[in-house]
PDB file of C-alpha atoms in Angstrom:
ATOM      1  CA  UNK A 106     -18.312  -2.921   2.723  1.00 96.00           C
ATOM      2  CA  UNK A 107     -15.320  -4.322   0.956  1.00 97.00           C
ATOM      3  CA  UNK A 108     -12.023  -3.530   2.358  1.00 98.00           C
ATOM      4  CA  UNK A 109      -8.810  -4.354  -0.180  1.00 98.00           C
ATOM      5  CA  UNK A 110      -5.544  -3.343   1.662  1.00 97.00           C
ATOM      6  CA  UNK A 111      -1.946  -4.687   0.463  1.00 96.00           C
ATOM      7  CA  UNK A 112       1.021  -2.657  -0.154  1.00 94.00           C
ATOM      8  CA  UNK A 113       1.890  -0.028  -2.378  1.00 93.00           C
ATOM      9  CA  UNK A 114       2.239  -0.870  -6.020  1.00 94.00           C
ATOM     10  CA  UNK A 115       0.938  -4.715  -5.176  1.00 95.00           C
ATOM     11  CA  UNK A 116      -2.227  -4.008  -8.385  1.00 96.00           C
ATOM     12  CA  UNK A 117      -5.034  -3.752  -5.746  1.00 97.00           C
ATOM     13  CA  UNK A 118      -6.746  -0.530  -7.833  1.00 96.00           C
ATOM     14  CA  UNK A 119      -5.894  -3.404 -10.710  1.00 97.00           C
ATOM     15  CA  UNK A 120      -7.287  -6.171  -8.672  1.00 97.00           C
ATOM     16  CA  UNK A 121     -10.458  -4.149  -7.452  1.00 97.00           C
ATOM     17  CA  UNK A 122     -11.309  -2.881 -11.307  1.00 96.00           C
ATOM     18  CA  UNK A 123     -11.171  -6.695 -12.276  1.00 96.00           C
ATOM     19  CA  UNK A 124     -12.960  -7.918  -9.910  1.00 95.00           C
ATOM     20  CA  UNK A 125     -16.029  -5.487 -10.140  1.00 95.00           C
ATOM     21  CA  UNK A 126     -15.376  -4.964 -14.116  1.00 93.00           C
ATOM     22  CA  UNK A 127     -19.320  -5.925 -14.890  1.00 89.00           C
ATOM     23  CA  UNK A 128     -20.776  -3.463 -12.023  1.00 91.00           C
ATOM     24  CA  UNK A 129     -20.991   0.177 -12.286  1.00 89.00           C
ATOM     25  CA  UNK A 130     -18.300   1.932  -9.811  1.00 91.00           C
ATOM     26  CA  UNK A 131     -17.330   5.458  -8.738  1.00 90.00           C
ATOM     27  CA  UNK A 132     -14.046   5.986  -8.444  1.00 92.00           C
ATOM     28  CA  UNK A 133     -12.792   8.580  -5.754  1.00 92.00           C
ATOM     29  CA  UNK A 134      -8.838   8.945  -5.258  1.00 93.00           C
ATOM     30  CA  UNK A 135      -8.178   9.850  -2.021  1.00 93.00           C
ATOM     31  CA  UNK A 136      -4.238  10.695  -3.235  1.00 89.00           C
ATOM     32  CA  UNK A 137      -5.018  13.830  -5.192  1.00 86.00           C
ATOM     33  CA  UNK A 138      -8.117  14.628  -2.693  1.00 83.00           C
ATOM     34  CA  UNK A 139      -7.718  13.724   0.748  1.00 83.00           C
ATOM     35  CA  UNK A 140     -11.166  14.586   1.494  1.00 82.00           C
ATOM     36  CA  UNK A 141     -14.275  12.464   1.608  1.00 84.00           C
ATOM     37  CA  UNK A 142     -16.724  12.940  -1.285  1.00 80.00           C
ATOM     38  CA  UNK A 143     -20.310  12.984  -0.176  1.00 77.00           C
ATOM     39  CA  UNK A 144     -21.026   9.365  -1.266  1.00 75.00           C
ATOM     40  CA  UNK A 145     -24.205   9.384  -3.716  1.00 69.00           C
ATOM     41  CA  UNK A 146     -25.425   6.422  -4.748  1.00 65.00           C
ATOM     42  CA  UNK A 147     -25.910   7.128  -8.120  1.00 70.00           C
ATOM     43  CA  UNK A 148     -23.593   3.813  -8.739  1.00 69.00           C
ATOM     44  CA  UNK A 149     -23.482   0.311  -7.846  1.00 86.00           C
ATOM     45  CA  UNK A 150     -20.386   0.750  -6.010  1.00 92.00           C
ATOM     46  CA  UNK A 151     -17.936   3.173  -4.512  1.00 92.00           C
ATOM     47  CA  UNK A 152     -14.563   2.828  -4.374  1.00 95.00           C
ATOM     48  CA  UNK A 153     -12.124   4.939  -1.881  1.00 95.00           C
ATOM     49  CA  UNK A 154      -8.932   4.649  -3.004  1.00 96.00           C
ATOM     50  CA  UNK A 155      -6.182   5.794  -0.750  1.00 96.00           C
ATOM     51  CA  UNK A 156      -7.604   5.479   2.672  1.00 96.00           C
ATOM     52  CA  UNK A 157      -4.292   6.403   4.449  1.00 96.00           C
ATOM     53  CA  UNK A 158      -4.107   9.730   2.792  1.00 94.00           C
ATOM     54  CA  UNK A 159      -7.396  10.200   4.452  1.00 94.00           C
ATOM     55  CA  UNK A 160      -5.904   8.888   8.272  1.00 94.00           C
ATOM     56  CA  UNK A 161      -2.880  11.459   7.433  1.00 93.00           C
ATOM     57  CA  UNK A 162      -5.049  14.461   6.818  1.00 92.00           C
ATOM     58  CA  UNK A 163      -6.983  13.292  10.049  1.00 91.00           C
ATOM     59  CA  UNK A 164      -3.677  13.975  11.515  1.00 90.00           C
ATOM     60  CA  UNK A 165      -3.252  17.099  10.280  1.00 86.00           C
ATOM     61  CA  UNK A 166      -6.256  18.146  10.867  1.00 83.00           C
ATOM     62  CA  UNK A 167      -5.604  17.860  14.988  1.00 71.00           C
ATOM     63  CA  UNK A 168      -9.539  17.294  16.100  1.00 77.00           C
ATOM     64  CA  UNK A 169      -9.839  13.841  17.264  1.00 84.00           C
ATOM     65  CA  UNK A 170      -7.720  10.501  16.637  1.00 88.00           C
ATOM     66  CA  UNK A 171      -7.966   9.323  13.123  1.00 91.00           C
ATOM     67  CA  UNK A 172      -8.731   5.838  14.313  1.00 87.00           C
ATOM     68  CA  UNK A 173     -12.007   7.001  16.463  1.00 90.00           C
ATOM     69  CA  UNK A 174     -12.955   9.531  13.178  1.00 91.00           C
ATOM     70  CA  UNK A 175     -13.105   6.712  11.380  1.00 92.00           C
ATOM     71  CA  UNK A 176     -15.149   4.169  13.996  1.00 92.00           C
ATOM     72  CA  UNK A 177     -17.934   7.133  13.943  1.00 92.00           C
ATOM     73  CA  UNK A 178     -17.444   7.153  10.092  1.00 92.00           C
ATOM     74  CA  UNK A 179     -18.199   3.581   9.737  1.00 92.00           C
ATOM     75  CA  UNK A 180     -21.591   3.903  11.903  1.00 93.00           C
ATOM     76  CA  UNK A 181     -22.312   6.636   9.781  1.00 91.00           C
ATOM     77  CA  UNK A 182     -22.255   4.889   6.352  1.00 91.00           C
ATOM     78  CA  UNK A 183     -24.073   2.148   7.912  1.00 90.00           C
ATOM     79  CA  UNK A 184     -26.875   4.183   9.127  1.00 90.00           C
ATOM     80  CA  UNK A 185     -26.997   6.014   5.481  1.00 86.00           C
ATOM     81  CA  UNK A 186     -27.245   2.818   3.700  1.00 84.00           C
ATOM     82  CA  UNK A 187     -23.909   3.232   1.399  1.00 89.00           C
ATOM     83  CA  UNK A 188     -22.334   0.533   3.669  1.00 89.00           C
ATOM     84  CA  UNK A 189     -22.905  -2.438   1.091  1.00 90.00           C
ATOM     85  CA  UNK A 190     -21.722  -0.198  -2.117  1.00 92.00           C
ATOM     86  CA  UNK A 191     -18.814   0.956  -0.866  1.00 95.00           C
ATOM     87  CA  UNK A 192     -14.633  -0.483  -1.328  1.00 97.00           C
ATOM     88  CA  UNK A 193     -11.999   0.948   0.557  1.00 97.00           C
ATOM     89  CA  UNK A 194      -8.960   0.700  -0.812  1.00 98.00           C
ATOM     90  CA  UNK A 195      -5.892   1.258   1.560  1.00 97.00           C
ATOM     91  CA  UNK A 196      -2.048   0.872   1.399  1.00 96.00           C
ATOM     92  CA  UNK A 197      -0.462  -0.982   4.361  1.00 95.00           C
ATOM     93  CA  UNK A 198       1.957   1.835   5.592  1.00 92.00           C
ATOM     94  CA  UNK A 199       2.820  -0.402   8.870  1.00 85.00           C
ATOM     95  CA  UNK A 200       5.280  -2.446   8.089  1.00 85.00           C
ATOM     96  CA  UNK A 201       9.158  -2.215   7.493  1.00 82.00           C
ATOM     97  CA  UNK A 202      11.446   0.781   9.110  1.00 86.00           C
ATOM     98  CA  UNK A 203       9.257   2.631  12.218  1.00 87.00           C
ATOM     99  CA  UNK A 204       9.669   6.093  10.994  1.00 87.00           C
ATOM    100  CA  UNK A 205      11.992   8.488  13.273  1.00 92.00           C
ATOM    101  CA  UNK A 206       9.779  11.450  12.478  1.00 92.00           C
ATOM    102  CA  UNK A 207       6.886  11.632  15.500  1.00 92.00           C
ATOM    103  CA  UNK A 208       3.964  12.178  13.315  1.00 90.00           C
ATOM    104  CA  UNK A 209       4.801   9.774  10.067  1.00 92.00           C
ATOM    105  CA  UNK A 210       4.426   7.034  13.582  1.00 93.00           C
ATOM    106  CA  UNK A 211       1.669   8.413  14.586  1.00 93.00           C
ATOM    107  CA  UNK A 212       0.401   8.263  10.859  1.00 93.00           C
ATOM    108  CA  UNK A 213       1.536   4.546  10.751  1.00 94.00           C
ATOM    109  CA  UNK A 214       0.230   3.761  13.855  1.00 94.00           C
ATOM    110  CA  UNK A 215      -3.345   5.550  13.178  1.00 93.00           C
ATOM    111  CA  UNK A 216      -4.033   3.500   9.805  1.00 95.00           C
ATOM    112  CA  UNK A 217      -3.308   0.254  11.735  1.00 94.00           C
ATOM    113  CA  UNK A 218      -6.133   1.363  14.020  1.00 94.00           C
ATOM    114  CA  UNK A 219      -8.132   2.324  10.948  1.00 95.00           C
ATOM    115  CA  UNK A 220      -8.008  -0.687   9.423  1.00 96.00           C
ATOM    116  CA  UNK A 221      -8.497  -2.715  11.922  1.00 95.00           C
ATOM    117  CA  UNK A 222     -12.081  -1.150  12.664  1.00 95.00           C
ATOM    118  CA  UNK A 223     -12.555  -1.751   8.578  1.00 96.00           C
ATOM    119  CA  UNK A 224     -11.778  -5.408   8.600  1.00 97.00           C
ATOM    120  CA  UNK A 225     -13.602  -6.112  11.982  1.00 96.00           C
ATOM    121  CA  UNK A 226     -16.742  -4.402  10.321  1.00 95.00           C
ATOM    122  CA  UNK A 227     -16.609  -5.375   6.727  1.00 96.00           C
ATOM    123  CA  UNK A 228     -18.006  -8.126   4.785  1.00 96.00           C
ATOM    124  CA  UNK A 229     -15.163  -9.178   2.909  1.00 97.00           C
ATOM    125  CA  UNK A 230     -11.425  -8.211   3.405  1.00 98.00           C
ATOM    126  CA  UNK A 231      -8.894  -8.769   0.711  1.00 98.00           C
ATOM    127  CA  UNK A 232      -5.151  -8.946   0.957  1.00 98.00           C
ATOM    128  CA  UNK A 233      -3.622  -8.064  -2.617  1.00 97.00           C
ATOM    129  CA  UNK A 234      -0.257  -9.303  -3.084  1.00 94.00           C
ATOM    130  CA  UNK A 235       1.568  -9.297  -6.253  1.00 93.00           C
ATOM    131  CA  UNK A 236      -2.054  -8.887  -7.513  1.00 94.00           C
ATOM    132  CA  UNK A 237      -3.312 -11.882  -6.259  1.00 95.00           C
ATOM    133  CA  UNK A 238      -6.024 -11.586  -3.058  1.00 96.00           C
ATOM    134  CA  UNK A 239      -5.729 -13.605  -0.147  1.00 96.00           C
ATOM    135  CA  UNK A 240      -9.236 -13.491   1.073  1.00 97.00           C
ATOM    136  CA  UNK A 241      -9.236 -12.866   4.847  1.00 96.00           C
ATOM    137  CA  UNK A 242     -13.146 -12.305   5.464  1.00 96.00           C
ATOM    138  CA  UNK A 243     -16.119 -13.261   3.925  1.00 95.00           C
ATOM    139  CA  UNK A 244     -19.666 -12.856   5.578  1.00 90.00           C
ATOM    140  CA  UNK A 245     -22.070 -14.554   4.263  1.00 81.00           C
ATOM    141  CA  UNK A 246     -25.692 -12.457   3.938  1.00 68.00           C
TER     142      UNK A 246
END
């Protein structure tokens, strides 16, 4: 799994389309849907763009904290073998102002969580600044 995180408008869907522009990708935007697709693997890759619309909806959705929805979800794809197709694409929503409102915290606070079980189980992590990555992790198969 590749996980690209930066904030918004930094060109990480830019970064992500040049970076894989000779593979064949399916794009799912997680903005306008905030639901997972079922991930087919009908593609070379995957890309999930907008993870923290995903974490909000979590939220919303009042079952279990985001953070641990998403540790199961990452055992998941690794048991179904998507794990190595897939990009997640998230916005950094942590930094700056902590929000007075009690669930955009909880929101902020739940994609830090989120992402941190990403980067700790990914293969490579990107940092997109400005469009340019800052590569944080690469494992090595």
């Amino acid at each position: 799994m590749h996980f690209v995180f930066g904030g918004a408008f930094t060109g990480k869907r830019k970064w992500v389309k040049q970076h894989y522009a000779s593979e064949s990708v399916k794009w799912h935007y997680l903005y306008e849907d905030p639901v997972l697709p079922v991930l087919e693997f009908e593609e070379s890759y995957i890309v999930l763009e907008g993870f923290e619309h995903y974490v909000k909806e979590l939220i919303h959705s009042e079952l279990e904290s985001p953070h641990l929805v998403v540790k199961k979800l990452i055992q998941k794809w690794r048991d179904s073998g998507v794990w190595e197709k897939l990009i997640v694409i998230g916005t950094e929503v942590g930094k700056g102002i902590v929000p007075l409102d009690p669930t955009e915290r909880q929101w902020r606070d739940e994609c830090g969580y989120a992402y941190q079980h990403l980067a700790a189980h990914a293969r490579k992590v990107d940092h997109i600044w400005y469009g340019i990555a800052n590569r944080l992790k690469e494992e090595i198969q």
